[in-house]
Structures are given as C-alpha cells and as structure tokens.
CSV table of C-alpha atoms and ligand atoms in Angstrom, one decimal:
chain,number,residue,atom,x,y,z
F,201,MET,CA,-9.9,-41.9,-26.3
F,202,ARG,CA,-8.9,-40.0,-29.5
F,203,ILE,CA,-7.1,-36.7,-29.6
F,204,ILE,CA,-9.2,-35.5,-32.6
F,205,ASP,CA,-12.3,-35.8,-30.4
F,206,LEU,CA,-10.8,-33.6,-27.7
F,207,ILE,CA,-9.8,-31.0,-30.2
F,208,ILE,CA,-13.3,-30.8,-31.6
F,209,LYS,CA,-14.8,-30.8,-28.1
F,210,LYS,CA,-12.7,-27.8,-27.0
F,211,LYS,CA,-13.2,-26.1,-30.4
F,212,ARG,CA,-17.0,-26.1,-29.5
F,213,GLY,CA,-16.3,-24.6,-26.1
F,214,GLU,CA,-17.0,-27.7,-24.1
F,215,VAL,CA,-15.3,-28.6,-20.8
F,216,LEU,CA,-12.6,-31.3,-20.9
F,217,SER,CA,-12.6,-33.9,-18.1
F,218,ARG,CA,-9.6,-34.8,-15.9
F,219,GLU,CA,-9.2,-38.1,-17.8
F,220,GLU,CA,-9.2,-36.2,-21.1
F,221,ILE,CA,-6.6,-33.7,-19.9
F,222,ASN,CA,-4.3,-36.5,-18.5
F,223,PHE,CA,-4.7,-38.3,-21.8
F,224,PHE,CA,-3.4,-35.4,-23.9
F,225,ILE,CA,-0.6,-34.5,-21.6
F,226,ASP,CA,0.6,-38.1,-21.2
F,227,GLY,CA,0.3,-38.7,-25.0
F,228,TYR,CA,2.2,-35.5,-25.8
F,229,VAL,CA,5.1,-36.2,-23.4
F,230,SER,CA,5.4,-39.8,-24.5
F,231,GLY,CA,5.5,-38.7,-28.2
F,232,ASP,CA,2.3,-40.6,-29.1
F,233,ILE,CA,0.4,-37.4,-30.0
F,234,PRO,CA,2.2,-35.2,-32.6
F,235,ASP,CA,2.9,-31.4,-32.3
F,236,TYR,CA,0.3,-30.5,-35.0
F,237,GLN,CA,-2.6,-32.0,-33.0
F,238,ILE,CA,-1.4,-30.4,-29.8
F,239,SER,CA,-1.0,-27.1,-31.6
F,240,SER,CA,-4.6,-27.3,-32.8
F,241,LEU,CA,-5.8,-28.1,-29.3
F,242,LEU,CA,-3.7,-25.2,-27.8
F,243,MET,CA,-5.4,-22.8,-30.2
F,244,ALA,CA,-8.8,-24.1,-29.3
F,245,ILE,CA,-7.9,-23.7,-25.6
F,246,TYR,CA,-6.6,-20.2,-26.4
F,247,PHE,CA,-9.9,-19.1,-27.9
F,248,GLN,CA,-12.4,-21.1,-25.8
F,249,GLY,CA,-10.5,-20.9,-22.4
F,250,MET,CA,-10.5,-23.4,-19.6
F,251,ASN,CA,-12.4,-23.1,-16.4
F,252,LYS,CA,-10.7,-23.4,-13.0
F,253,GLN,CA,-11.2,-27.1,-12.7
F,254,GLU,CA,-9.7,-27.7,-16.1
F,255,THR,CA,-6.8,-25.5,-15.3
F,256,THR,CA,-6.2,-27.2,-12.0
F,257,ASP,CA,-6.4,-30.6,-13.8
F,258,LEU,CA,-4.0,-29.4,-16.4
F,259,THR,CA,-1.5,-28.2,-13.8
F,260,MET,CA,-1.6,-31.5,-11.9
F,261,ALA,CA,-1.2,-33.5,-15.1
F,262,MET,CA,1.9,-31.4,-15.9
F,263,VAL,CA,3.3,-31.9,-12.3
F,264,ASP,CA,2.8,-35.7,-12.7
F,265,SER,CA,4.7,-35.7,-16.0
F,266,GLY,CA,8.1,-35.7,-14.3
F,267,ASP,CA,10.0,-35.8,-11.0
F,268,LYS,CA,9.2,-33.8,-7.9
F,269,VAL,CA,11.9,-32.2,-5.7
F,270,ASP,CA,12.1,-33.3,-2.1
F,271,LEU,CA,13.4,-30.4,0.1
F,272,SER,CA,12.8,-32.2,3.4
F,273,ALA,CA,16.6,-32.1,4.1
F,274,ILE,CA,16.1,-28.3,4.6
F,275,LYS,CA,14.6,-27.8,8.1
F,276,GLY,CA,12.0,-25.1,8.2
F,277,ILE,CA,9.3,-23.5,6.0
F,278,LYS,CA,10.7,-22.8,2.5
F,279,VAL,CA,9.0,-20.0,0.7
F,280,ASP,CA,9.3,-19.7,-3.1
F,281,LYS,CA,9.0,-16.5,-5.1
F,282,HIS,CA,8.1,-16.3,-8.8
F,283,SER,CA,7.7,-13.4,-11.3
F,284,THR,CA,5.7,-14.0,-14.5
F,285,GLY,CA,8.5,-12.2,-16.3
F,286,GLY,CA,9.5,-8.7,-17.2
F,287,VAL,CA,12.3,-6.3,-18.0
F,288,ALA,CA,14.9,-5.2,-15.4
F,289,ASP,CA,13.1,-7.4,-12.9
F,290,THR,CA,16.1,-8.5,-10.8
F,291,ALA,CA,14.0,-9.0,-7.7
F,292,THR,CA,15.1,-12.6,-7.0
F,293,LEU,CA,18.7,-11.5,-6.5
F,294,ILE,CA,17.5,-9.0,-3.9
F,295,VAL,CA,14.6,-10.9,-2.3
F,296,GLY,CA,16.6,-14.1,-1.6
F,297,PRO,CA,19.4,-12.5,0.5
F,298,LEU,CA,16.8,-10.1,2.2
F,299,VAL,CA,14.6,-13.0,3.3
F,300,ALA,CA,17.6,-15.1,4.4
F,301,ALA,CA,19.2,-12.2,6.4
F,302,ALA,CA,15.8,-11.7,8.1
F,303,GLY,CA,15.5,-15.3,9.2
F,304,GLY,CA,13.6,-17.0,6.4
F,305,LEU,CA,14.6,-19.8,4.0
F,306,VAL,CA,14.7,-19.5,0.2
F,307,ALA,CA,15.5,-22.7,-1.9
F,308,LYS,CA,14.8,-21.5,-5.3
F,309,MET,CA,15.1,-23.0,-8.8
F,310,SER,CA,15.1,-20.3,-11.4
F,311,GLY,CA,15.0,-20.1,-15.2
F,312,ARG,CA,16.8,-18.4,-18.1
F,313,GLY,CA,15.7,-15.5,-20.2
F,314,LEU,CA,12.5,-16.1,-22.2
F,315,GLY,CA,11.5,-14.0,-25.2
F,316,HIS,CA,12.2,-10.3,-24.3
F,317,THR,CA,12.4,-11.1,-20.5
F,318,GLY,CA,15.6,-11.6,-18.6
F,319,GLY,CA,16.4,-14.7,-16.6
F,320,THR,CA,17.8,-15.0,-13.1
F,321,LEU,CA,20.2,-17.8,-14.0
F,322,ASP,CA,21.8,-15.6,-16.7
F,323,LYS,CA,22.2,-12.8,-14.2
F,324,LEU,CA,23.8,-15.0,-11.6
F,325,GLU,CA,26.2,-16.5,-14.1
F,326,SER,CA,27.6,-13.0,-14.8
F,327,ILE,CA,29.3,-13.4,-11.4
F,328,PRO,CA,32.7,-14.9,-12.0
F,329,GLY,CA,32.8,-18.6,-11.1
F,330,LEU,CA,29.2,-18.9,-9.8
F,331,ASN,CA,27.8,-22.3,-10.5
F,332,ILE,CA,24.0,-22.7,-10.9
F,333,SER,CA,24.2,-26.5,-11.2
F,334,GLN,CA,24.5,-27.9,-7.7
F,335,SER,CA,23.6,-31.4,-6.4
F,336,MET,CA,20.4,-31.6,-4.3
F,337,GLU,CA,22.6,-32.4,-1.3
F,338,ARG,CA,24.7,-29.3,-1.8
F,339,PHE,CA,21.6,-27.2,-2.5
F,340,ALA,CA,20.2,-28.3,0.9
F,341,GLU,CA,23.5,-27.7,2.6
F,342,ILE,CA,23.8,-24.1,1.2
F,343,VAL,CA,20.2,-23.2,2.3
F,344,ASN,CA,20.8,-24.8,5.7
F,345,THR,CA,24.0,-22.7,6.1
F,346,CYS,CA,23.2,-19.3,4.7
F,347,GLY,CA,19.4,-19.4,4.3
F,348,VAL,CA,19.4,-18.9,0.5
F,349,SER,CA,20.4,-20.7,-2.7
F,350,VAL,CA,19.3,-20.1,-6.3
F,351,ILE,CA,20.1,-22.8,-8.8
F,352,GLY,CA,18.9,-24.1,-12.2
F,353,GLN,CA,16.3,-26.8,-12.4
F,354,THR,CA,17.7,-30.3,-11.7
F,355,GLY,CA,16.4,-33.6,-12.9
F,356,ASN,CA,13.4,-34.2,-15.0
F,357,LEU,CA,11.1,-31.5,-13.7
F,358,VAL,CA,7.8,-31.0,-15.6
F,359,PRO,CA,8.8,-32.3,-19.0
F,360,ALA,CA,5.3,-31.5,-20.2
F,361,ASP,CA,6.0,-27.8,-19.7
F,362,LYS,CA,9.3,-27.9,-21.6
F,363,LYS,CA,7.5,-29.4,-24.6
F,364,LEU,CA,4.3,-27.3,-24.3
F,365,TYR,CA,6.2,-24.0,-23.8
F,366,ALA,CA,8.4,-24.5,-26.8
F,367,LEU,CA,5.3,-25.3,-28.9
F,368,ARG,CA,3.3,-22.3,-27.5
F,369,ASP,CA,6.2,-20.0,-28.2
F,370,VAL,CA,5.9,-20.8,-32.0
F,371,THR,CA,2.2,-21.1,-32.3
F,372,GLY,CA,1.0,-17.8,-30.9
F,373,THR,CA,-0.5,-19.4,-27.7
F,374,VAL,CA,1.6,-18.0,-24.9
F,375,ASP,CA,-0.6,-15.3,-23.5
F,376,ASN,CA,-3.5,-17.4,-22.2
F,377,VAL,CA,-4.4,-17.3,-18.5
F,378,SER,CA,-4.9,-21.1,-18.1
F,379,LEU,CA,-1.8,-22.0,-20.1
F,380,ILE,CA,0.4,-19.6,-18.2
F,381,ALA,CA,-1.1,-20.6,-14.9
F,382,GLY,CA,-0.5,-24.3,-15.7
F,383,SER,CA,3.0,-23.7,-16.9
F,384,ILE,CA,4.1,-21.6,-13.8
F,385,MET,CA,2.2,-23.5,-11.1
F,386,SER,CA,3.2,-26.9,-12.3
F,387,LYS,CA,6.9,-25.9,-11.9
F,388,LYS,CA,6.2,-24.3,-8.5
F,389,LEU,CA,4.4,-27.3,-7.2
F,390,ALA,CA,7.1,-29.7,-8.5
F,391,SER,CA,10.0,-27.8,-7.0
F,392,GLY,CA,9.3,-28.5,-3.4
F,393,SER,CA,8.8,-25.3,-1.5
F,394,ASP,CA,6.1,-25.1,1.1
F,395,LYS,CA,4.6,-21.7,0.3
F,396,ILE,CA,4.6,-19.5,-2.8
F,397,VAL,CA,4.6,-15.7,-3.4
F,398,LEU,CA,3.8,-14.7,-7.0
F,399,ASP,CA,4.6,-11.4,-8.7
F,400,VAL,CA,2.2,-11.1,-11.6
F,401,LYS,CA,3.4,-8.5,-14.0
F,402,MET,CA,1.0,-6.3,-16.0
F,403,GLY,CA,1.8,-3.8,-18.7
F,404,SER,CA,3.7,-3.2,-22.0
F,405,GLY,CA,6.6,-5.5,-20.9
F,406,ALA,CA,4.5,-8.3,-19.5
F,407,PHE,CA,2.6,-11.2,-21.0
F,408,MET,CA,-0.6,-9.7,-19.5
F,409,LYS,CA,-1.1,-6.2,-21.0
F,410,ASP,CA,-4.1,-5.1,-18.8
F,411,VAL,CA,-5.0,-5.2,-15.1
F,412,HIS,CA,-8.1,-7.3,-15.7
F,413,GLY,CA,-6.1,-10.2,-17.3
F,414,ALA,CA,-3.3,-10.0,-14.8
F,415,VAL,CA,-5.7,-10.1,-11.8
F,416,GLU,CA,-7.5,-13.1,-13.4
F,417,LEU,CA,-4.2,-14.9,-13.9
F,418,ALA,CA,-3.1,-14.1,-10.3
F,419,ARG,CA,-6.5,-15.4,-8.9
F,420,MET,CA,-6.2,-18.6,-11.0
F,421,MET,CA,-2.7,-19.3,-9.7
F,422,VAL,CA,-3.5,-18.5,-6.1
F,423,ASP,CA,-6.5,-20.9,-6.3
F,424,ILE,CA,-4.4,-23.7,-7.9
F,425,GLY,CA,-1.7,-23.4,-5.3
F,426,THR,CA,-4.2,-23.3,-2.4
F,427,LEU,CA,-6.0,-26.4,-3.8
F,428,ALA,CA,-2.7,-28.2,-4.0
F,429,GLY,CA,-2.2,-27.6,-0.3
F,430,LYS,CA,0.5,-24.8,-0.7
F,431,GLU,CA,-0.5,-21.4,0.7
F,432,THR,CA,0.0,-19.0,-2.2
F,433,ILE,CA,-0.4,-15.2,-2.5
F,434,ALA,CA,0.1,-13.0,-5.5
F,435,LEU,CA,0.9,-9.3,-6.0
F,436,VAL,CA,0.0,-7.7,-9.3
F,437,THR,CA,2.7,-5.1,-10.1
F,438,ASP,CA,3.5,-2.8,-12.9
F,439,MET,CA,5.6,-3.6,-16.0
F,440,ASN,CA,4.7,-0.6,-18.1
F,441,GLN,CA,8.4,0.4,-17.8
F,442,PRO,CA,11.5,-1.6,-16.8
F,443,LEU,CA,11.3,-2.2,-13.1
F,444,GLY,CA,14.9,-1.3,-12.3
F,445,ASN,CA,17.4,0.9,-14.1
F,446,ALA,CA,19.7,-1.9,-15.3
F,447,VAL,CA,18.8,-4.1,-18.3
F,448,GLY,CA,21.5,-6.7,-18.9
F,449,ASN,CA,23.0,-9.5,-16.8
F,450,ALA,CA,26.1,-8.0,-15.0
F,451,LEU,CA,24.4,-4.6,-14.9
F,452,GLU,CA,21.4,-6.1,-13.1
F,453,ALA,CA,23.7,-7.9,-10.7
F,454,ILE,CA,25.3,-4.5,-9.9
F,455,GLU,CA,21.9,-2.9,-9.3
F,456,ALA,CA,20.9,-5.8,-7.0
F,457,ILE,CA,24.2,-5.4,-5.0
F,458,GLU,CA,23.7,-1.6,-4.7
F,459,ILE,CA,20.2,-2.1,-3.4
F,460,LEU,CA,21.3,-4.7,-0.9
F,461,ALA,CA,24.1,-2.3,0.2
F,462,GLY,CA,21.5,0.5,0.8
F,463,LYS,CA,23.0,2.6,-2.0
F,464,HIS,CA,20.2,2.6,-4.5
F,465,GLU,CA,16.5,3.4,-4.3
F,466,GLY,CA,13.6,3.0,-6.8
F,467,ASP,CA,10.7,0.8,-7.8
F,468,LEU,CA,12.8,-2.4,-8.0
F,469,LYS,CA,13.7,-2.0,-4.3
F,470,VAL,CA,10.1,-1.2,-3.3
F,471,VAL,CA,8.8,-4.3,-5.0
F,472,SER,CA,11.6,-6.5,-3.7
F,473,CYS,CA,11.1,-5.4,-0.1
F,474,LEU,CA,7.3,-5.9,-0.4
F,475,LEU,CA,7.8,-9.4,-1.8
F,476,ALA,CA,10.3,-10.2,0.9
F,477,SER,CA,8.0,-9.0,3.7
F,478,LYS,CA,5.2,-11.2,2.4
F,479,MET,CA,7.5,-14.2,2.2
F,480,LEU,CA,8.6,-13.6,5.8
F,481,VAL,CA,5.0,-13.5,7.0
F,482,LEU,CA,4.1,-16.6,5.0
F,483,GLY,CA,7.1,-18.4,6.4
F,484,GLY,CA,6.0,-17.6,9.9
F,485,ILE,CA,9.1,-15.5,10.7
F,486,PHE,CA,7.1,-12.4,11.5
F,487,PRO,CA,3.5,-11.9,12.5
F,488,THR,CA,2.9,-8.8,10.4
F,489,GLU,CA,4.3,-7.2,7.2
F,490,GLU,CA,5.2,-4.1,9.3
F,491,LYS,CA,7.5,-6.1,11.6
F,492,ALA,CA,9.0,-7.9,8.6
F,493,MET,CA,9.6,-4.6,6.8
F,494,ALA,CA,11.4,-3.1,9.9
F,495,LYS,CA,13.7,-6.1,9.9
F,496,ILE,CA,14.3,-5.8,6.1
F,497,ASN,CA,15.3,-2.2,6.6
F,498,GLN,CA,17.6,-3.2,9.4
F,499,VAL,CA,19.4,-6.0,7.4
F,500,ILE,CA,20.0,-3.5,4.6
F,501,GLU,CA,21.4,-0.9,7.0
F,502,ASN,CA,23.6,-3.2,9.0
F,503,GLY,CA,25.1,-5.0,5.9
F,504,GLU,CA,23.7,-8.4,6.8
F,505,ALA,CA,21.7,-8.8,3.6
F,506,LEU,CA,24.7,-8.0,1.4
F,507,LYS,CA,26.8,-10.4,3.5
F,508,ARG,CA,24.2,-13.2,2.9
F,509,PHE,CA,24.4,-12.6,-0.8
F,510,GLY,CA,28.2,-12.9,-0.6
F,511,GLN,CA,27.9,-16.1,1.4
F,512,MET,CA,25.6,-17.7,-1.2
F,513,ILE,CA,27.9,-16.7,-4.0
F,514,GLU,CA,30.9,-18.2,-2.2
F,515,MET,CA,29.1,-21.5,-1.5
F,516,GLN,CA,28.1,-21.7,-5.1
F,517,ASP,CA,31.8,-21.4,-6.1
F,518,GLY,CA,31.6,-17.7,-7.2
F,519,ASP,CA,33.8,-14.7,-6.4
F,520,SER,CA,32.1,-13.3,-3.3
F,521,GLU,CA,34.3,-10.1,-3.4
F,522,VAL,CA,31.9,-8.8,-6.1
F,523,VAL,CA,29.5,-7.7,-3.3
F,524,ASN,CA,32.2,-5.2,-2.1
F,525,ASN,CA,33.7,-4.4,-5.5
F,526,THR,CA,31.4,-4.5,-8.5
F,527,ASP,CA,34.4,-3.7,-10.8
F,528,LEU,CA,35.1,-7.5,-10.6
F,529,LEU,CA,32.0,-8.2,-12.7
F,530,PRO,CA,32.5,-8.3,-16.5
F,531,SER,CA,32.5,-4.9,-18.1
F,532,ALA,CA,31.9,-3.8,-21.7
F,533,GLU,CA,34.4,-2.2,-24.0
F,534,LYS,CA,32.4,0.9,-24.7
F,535,ILE,CA,29.8,3.0,-23.0
F,536,ILE,CA,27.6,5.0,-25.5
F,537,GLU,CA,25.3,7.8,-24.3
F,538,ILE,CA,21.8,7.8,-25.8
F,539,LYS,CA,20.3,11.3,-25.8
F,540,ALA,CA,16.8,12.7,-26.1
F,541,GLU,CA,16.0,14.2,-29.4
F,542,ALA,CA,13.3,16.6,-28.2
F,543,ASP,CA,12.1,18.5,-25.1
F,544,GLY,CA,9.1,17.1,-23.2
F,545,PHE,CA,8.0,14.4,-20.8
F,546,ILE,CA,8.5,10.7,-20.9
F,547,GLN,CA,4.9,9.6,-21.4
F,548,ALA,CA,5.1,5.9,-22.1
F,549,MET,CA,7.6,3.1,-22.8
F,550,ASN,CA,7.2,0.0,-25.0
F,551,THR,CA,8.8,-2.2,-22.4
F,552,GLU,CA,8.7,-5.4,-24.5
F,553,ASP,CA,10.8,-3.7,-27.2
F,554,MET,CA,13.1,-2.3,-24.5
F,555,GLY,CA,13.8,-5.9,-23.5
F,556,MET,CA,14.5,-6.7,-27.1
F,557,VAL,CA,17.0,-3.8,-27.2
F,558,ALA,CA,19.1,-5.6,-24.6
F,559,LEU,CA,18.8,-8.9,-26.5
F,560,LEU,CA,20.1,-7.2,-29.7
F,561,LEU,CA,23.1,-5.9,-27.7
F,562,GLY,CA,23.8,-9.5,-26.8
F,563,ALA,CA,22.3,-9.8,-23.3
F,564,GLY,CA,19.9,-12.5,-24.3
F,565,ARG,CA,19.1,-15.2,-26.8
F,566,THR,CA,17.2,-14.8,-30.1
F,567,LYS,CA,17.8,-18.5,-30.8
F,568,LYS,CA,18.5,-21.3,-28.4
F,569,THR,CA,22.2,-21.7,-29.3
F,570,ASP,CA,23.0,-17.9,-28.8
F,571,ILE,CA,25.7,-17.2,-26.2
F,572,VAL,CA,24.8,-14.5,-23.7
F,573,ASP,CA,27.3,-11.6,-23.2
F,574,PRO,CA,27.2,-10.9,-19.5
F,575,ALA,CA,28.7,-7.4,-19.8
F,576,VAL,CA,26.3,-5.8,-22.2
F,577,GLY,CA,22.9,-4.0,-21.9
F,578,TYR,CA,22.0,-0.5,-20.8
F,579,TRP,CA,21.4,1.6,-17.7
F,580,LEU,CA,18.2,3.6,-18.0
F,581,LYS,CA,18.3,7.2,-16.7
F,582,LYS,CA,14.7,8.2,-16.9
F,583,ARG,CA,11.3,7.0,-15.8
F,584,ILE,CA,7.7,7.7,-17.0
F,585,GLY,CA,6.6,11.2,-16.0
F,586,ASP,CA,10.2,12.6,-16.0
F,587,SER,CA,10.8,15.8,-17.9
F,588,VAL,CA,13.6,15.8,-20.5
F,589,LYS,CA,15.4,18.4,-22.5
F,590,LYS,CA,16.8,17.7,-25.9
F,591,GLY,CA,20.3,16.3,-25.4
F,592,ASP,CA,19.6,14.8,-21.9
F,593,ILE,CA,21.0,11.3,-21.5
F,594,LEU,CA,18.2,8.7,-21.7
F,595,ALA,CA,20.5,5.7,-21.2
F,596,ASP,CA,24.1,4.5,-21.2
F,597,PHE,CA,24.5,1.6,-23.5
F,598,TYR,CA,27.2,-1.0,-22.6
F,599,VAL,CA,28.5,-2.4,-25.8
F,600,ASN,CA,30.9,-5.1,-27.0
F,601,ASP,CA,29.8,-6.4,-30.4
F,602,GLU,CA,28.5,-3.5,-32.6
F,603,LYS,CA,26.8,-5.8,-35.1
F,604,ASN,CA,23.2,-4.8,-34.0
F,605,LEU,CA,24.1,-1.5,-32.4
F,606,ASP,CA,22.3,0.8,-34.9
F,607,GLU,CA,19.2,-1.3,-34.8
F,608,SER,CA,19.2,-1.4,-31.0
F,609,ILE,CA,19.6,2.4,-30.7
F,610,GLU,CA,16.8,2.9,-33.2
F,611,LEU,CA,14.5,0.5,-31.4
F,612,PHE,CA,15.3,2.0,-28.0
F,613,LYS,CA,14.5,5.6,-29.2
F,614,LYS,CA,11.3,4.4,-30.7
F,615,SER,CA,10.3,2.6,-27.5
F,616,ILE,CA,10.4,5.8,-25.4
F,617,ILE,CA,7.5,8.1,-26.1
F,618,ILE,CA,8.2,11.8,-25.4
F,619,GLY,CA,5.2,14.1,-25.4
F,620,ASN,CA,4.1,17.6,-24.2
F,621,ASN,CA,2.7,16.6,-20.9
F,622,PRO,CA,3.7,14.1,-18.2
F,623,GLY,CA,0.8,11.8,-19.2
F,624,LYS,CA,-1.1,9.5,-16.8
F,625,LYS,CA,0.6,8.6,-13.6
F,626,ILE,CA,1.1,4.8,-13.3
F,627,ASN,CA,0.7,2.7,-10.2
F,628,LEU,CA,3.5,0.3,-9.0
F,629,ILE,CA,1.2,-2.1,-7.1
F,630,TYR,CA,-2.2,-2.9,-8.5
F,631,ASP,CA,-3.6,-5.6,-6.3
F,632,THR,CA,-2.8,-8.3,-3.7
F,633,ILE,CA,-4.6,-11.6,-4.0
F,634,SER,CA,-4.6,-14.3,-1.2
S,4,LIG,N1,6.5,-18.1,-17.5
S,4,LIG,C1,6.4,-19.4,-17.6
S,4,LIG,O1,7.1,-20.2,-17.0
S,4,LIG,N2,5.4,-19.9,-18.3
S,4,LIG,C2,4.5,-19.1,-19.0
S,4,LIG,O2,3.6,-19.7,-19.7
S,4,LIG,C3,4.7,-17.7,-19.0
S,4,LIG,C4,5.7,-17.2,-18.2
S,5,LIG,CA1,26.1,-1.1,-37.5
C-alpha cells in the first residue's frame, strides 16, 4: 500500500477501507509517513469528508495506536463526560462532585486549554497543592472513596491523536466532523469509562459554528460510542456567549465552588445540572432525569456536593479549605473595570475572541512553553439580551502582567456587540441525541 494512492483516492472523494485507514494511522504514528503527506490527506478528508464507517474505522485505529486504561479496580458503572470545548465552560468541576454526591462514579481524565478554549486541568491546578498526576492505583482509590477524581492523561493514550491534533492545528483542518469525532471518541474509548455523556458546543466560541454541523457531530459521536459498545448520549448546547461568568482558571474554580455551594445561578449551573442528571440516569443510579434532578438540588442545598469537591481536592493533595474560603485561591494584583461606551443592548458576542482575551491576560497558552497565570482573567457582568447604559461595567479584568493589557481590552470591547434592540433570543439547549 502507498500513501500517495490513498491521498489521490480521497482527493477524488472515494471511500477509504479499514485496511487503508489502519495503514495511514500506523504509518504516521511509527514515523514512516511524513507530516507533509498526512497534511495533504487531512485536507482531502476535510473537503471530501468521511462516511460513518470510515469515521468509526478511523476512531478504532486511533484507539489501537496506544494503551487503554483499565478501570476495573473501580466497582460500579463509571460515566464519563466530555465537552467539545468552549469559553467559561467549567462544567466538569461542577458535574463531577454533583454526580458523586448523588451516588454516581466519575473517573475522568481531562485535558489542558486548546486554542481559545480553557482546560479543566489548568483550572484544577489553580487550587494550591492539587496534583493532577496520580497513579492508576491512587486514581481508583480516590474514586472508590469519594466517587470522583479528575486527573491528566496517564501513559501512552492515543498517541495518534497527539500527532494528528498538533498537525491539524497548523494545517487548517481542525473543524471537520469526522476528524473531531475521531479525536474525541478515540480518547473516550481508550480511557476506560463504561458510558459517555457528550456536551457538543455550538456557536461563536465553539469549533462548530452552526446547529446543523453540531448535530451532525453529536450524531456521529453517539453512533461511534454505541458501535464500540459504550452507551453514549449527547447534548447540543450554546456557545454563542461564555457559558459562565468567569473566564480564567482560579476565577472559574471560584464560580464552580459558588455553584456547588448554591450561591450562584446561571447557564453554567443549568447545563451542569442537566449533564449530571443524564449521567446519573445512564449510570443506573436513578430511573428518570426528574428523580436525578431532585437529588442534585438536594445535594447542593445540604452541602454534600461541595463537601465531595473538598474531599476530592484533599485526596489529590490540594488545600480543601478553598471550598469554604475562595480567598485561598491565587488572586491578581489589580482589578480593572471595563465599561460600556454606548447605551443599548448586548446583541452578540464573538466568544472565540473572548477566549483569546483571557489568553492575552495570561490565563492560557499561545505557545506550548507558555506558563499559565492561575489568577488572571475576567468576570463577565452582562449576557446577550441585557440592556446597558454607557459607563455600566461589562467585566472586571483580573490583571498581573500588563504587557498585553491594552490589546486585551481592545479585543474584549470589539467582541461585545451593542445595538439598539435586544436582538434574537438564543437557546441554551438545542438538541439531545441518544
Ligand atoms: N477536542 C478534541 O479533543 N479534539 C478535537 O478535534 C476537537 C476538540
Ligand atoms: Ca500596554
């Protein structure tokens, strides 16, 4: 088999066989096939697409490129949760403790920030002492004790995705349904949970910018999970504005703690509770979402959810007092108020740029070697549809290094579109696919 023949075949829109897909994944991971030929193949896939069979074969070839996690030391049904990525999407920090406090099990391996999107590991590491690198034995022990643990990937999990993702990132081939589905589902299938709940984001801050594409992606991933023998469901939810109010690592940890403590409402809480209720039903803890939701409300009110988060933090070597006193989290030197320059209504937000704003302040990486500042970011005060008067505070910026401050303020103001009317109302939940 020759890679050049596969490139030409896909360029013409023909279907690749399982053997051909295995050939290019194996050849790429082993180093036999160079980046430039895989780049060309990715671009052909980008324009010609892959059907469901090809996407499933791609996913399984990627799973087989590395190790698989064995979670059998954790007794019970483990349900995983995964978001396709967004801004102010801190759901994992909320969903994990909620599910655990309601009787479920969450053994989750999370990632770092990617592009304009935040990463769960970076948020967790804003908690003093917290260690996201735990042995598999300790990971199992933590889940068996408190019902939830969130750690970084261990071992050689899906090396094909590490190489392919880095290449897609620099060849304009990220936002393709089959390539995203293969990337996400290979990691989910390799990381050992029994069932999977996906949160597919749609909008100006997501990889999929329209409902049609997001639903197609959700359907593809649900089908792949189901074919691989793991019950999978997907929500399609809005990312036309940041999901929560906090953007930045410690700020997002604070928002998660406030939601778990029952002190903060909003879209982030709604989506987190919905995801948790679906996980509890999939895990067999409750027969219906209504019953699961009643329990979720109860564990927020009685403090059990917050306590679980504290237990997880403690077992992962962190300072669990943060759940009672968020002043123990890193704080920025300066808070700068960003004010509206006109009267009107918030009509739209460029959410991708709003993610970049936090990156510019130091909350994420613009190159691999950048060091994240846990304290910086911003707290958004307005949502789409809100009326504003000139001089109203749109956000509080939490700032340490002022190097990119002017640029970040300018980008933030440009990202928030103020007009004469409230604009079109946007949904929070678009679809559920099972
Ligand atoms: N997240 C992933 O892990 N992979 C993608 O391709 C897109 C989002
Ligand atoms: Ca400056």
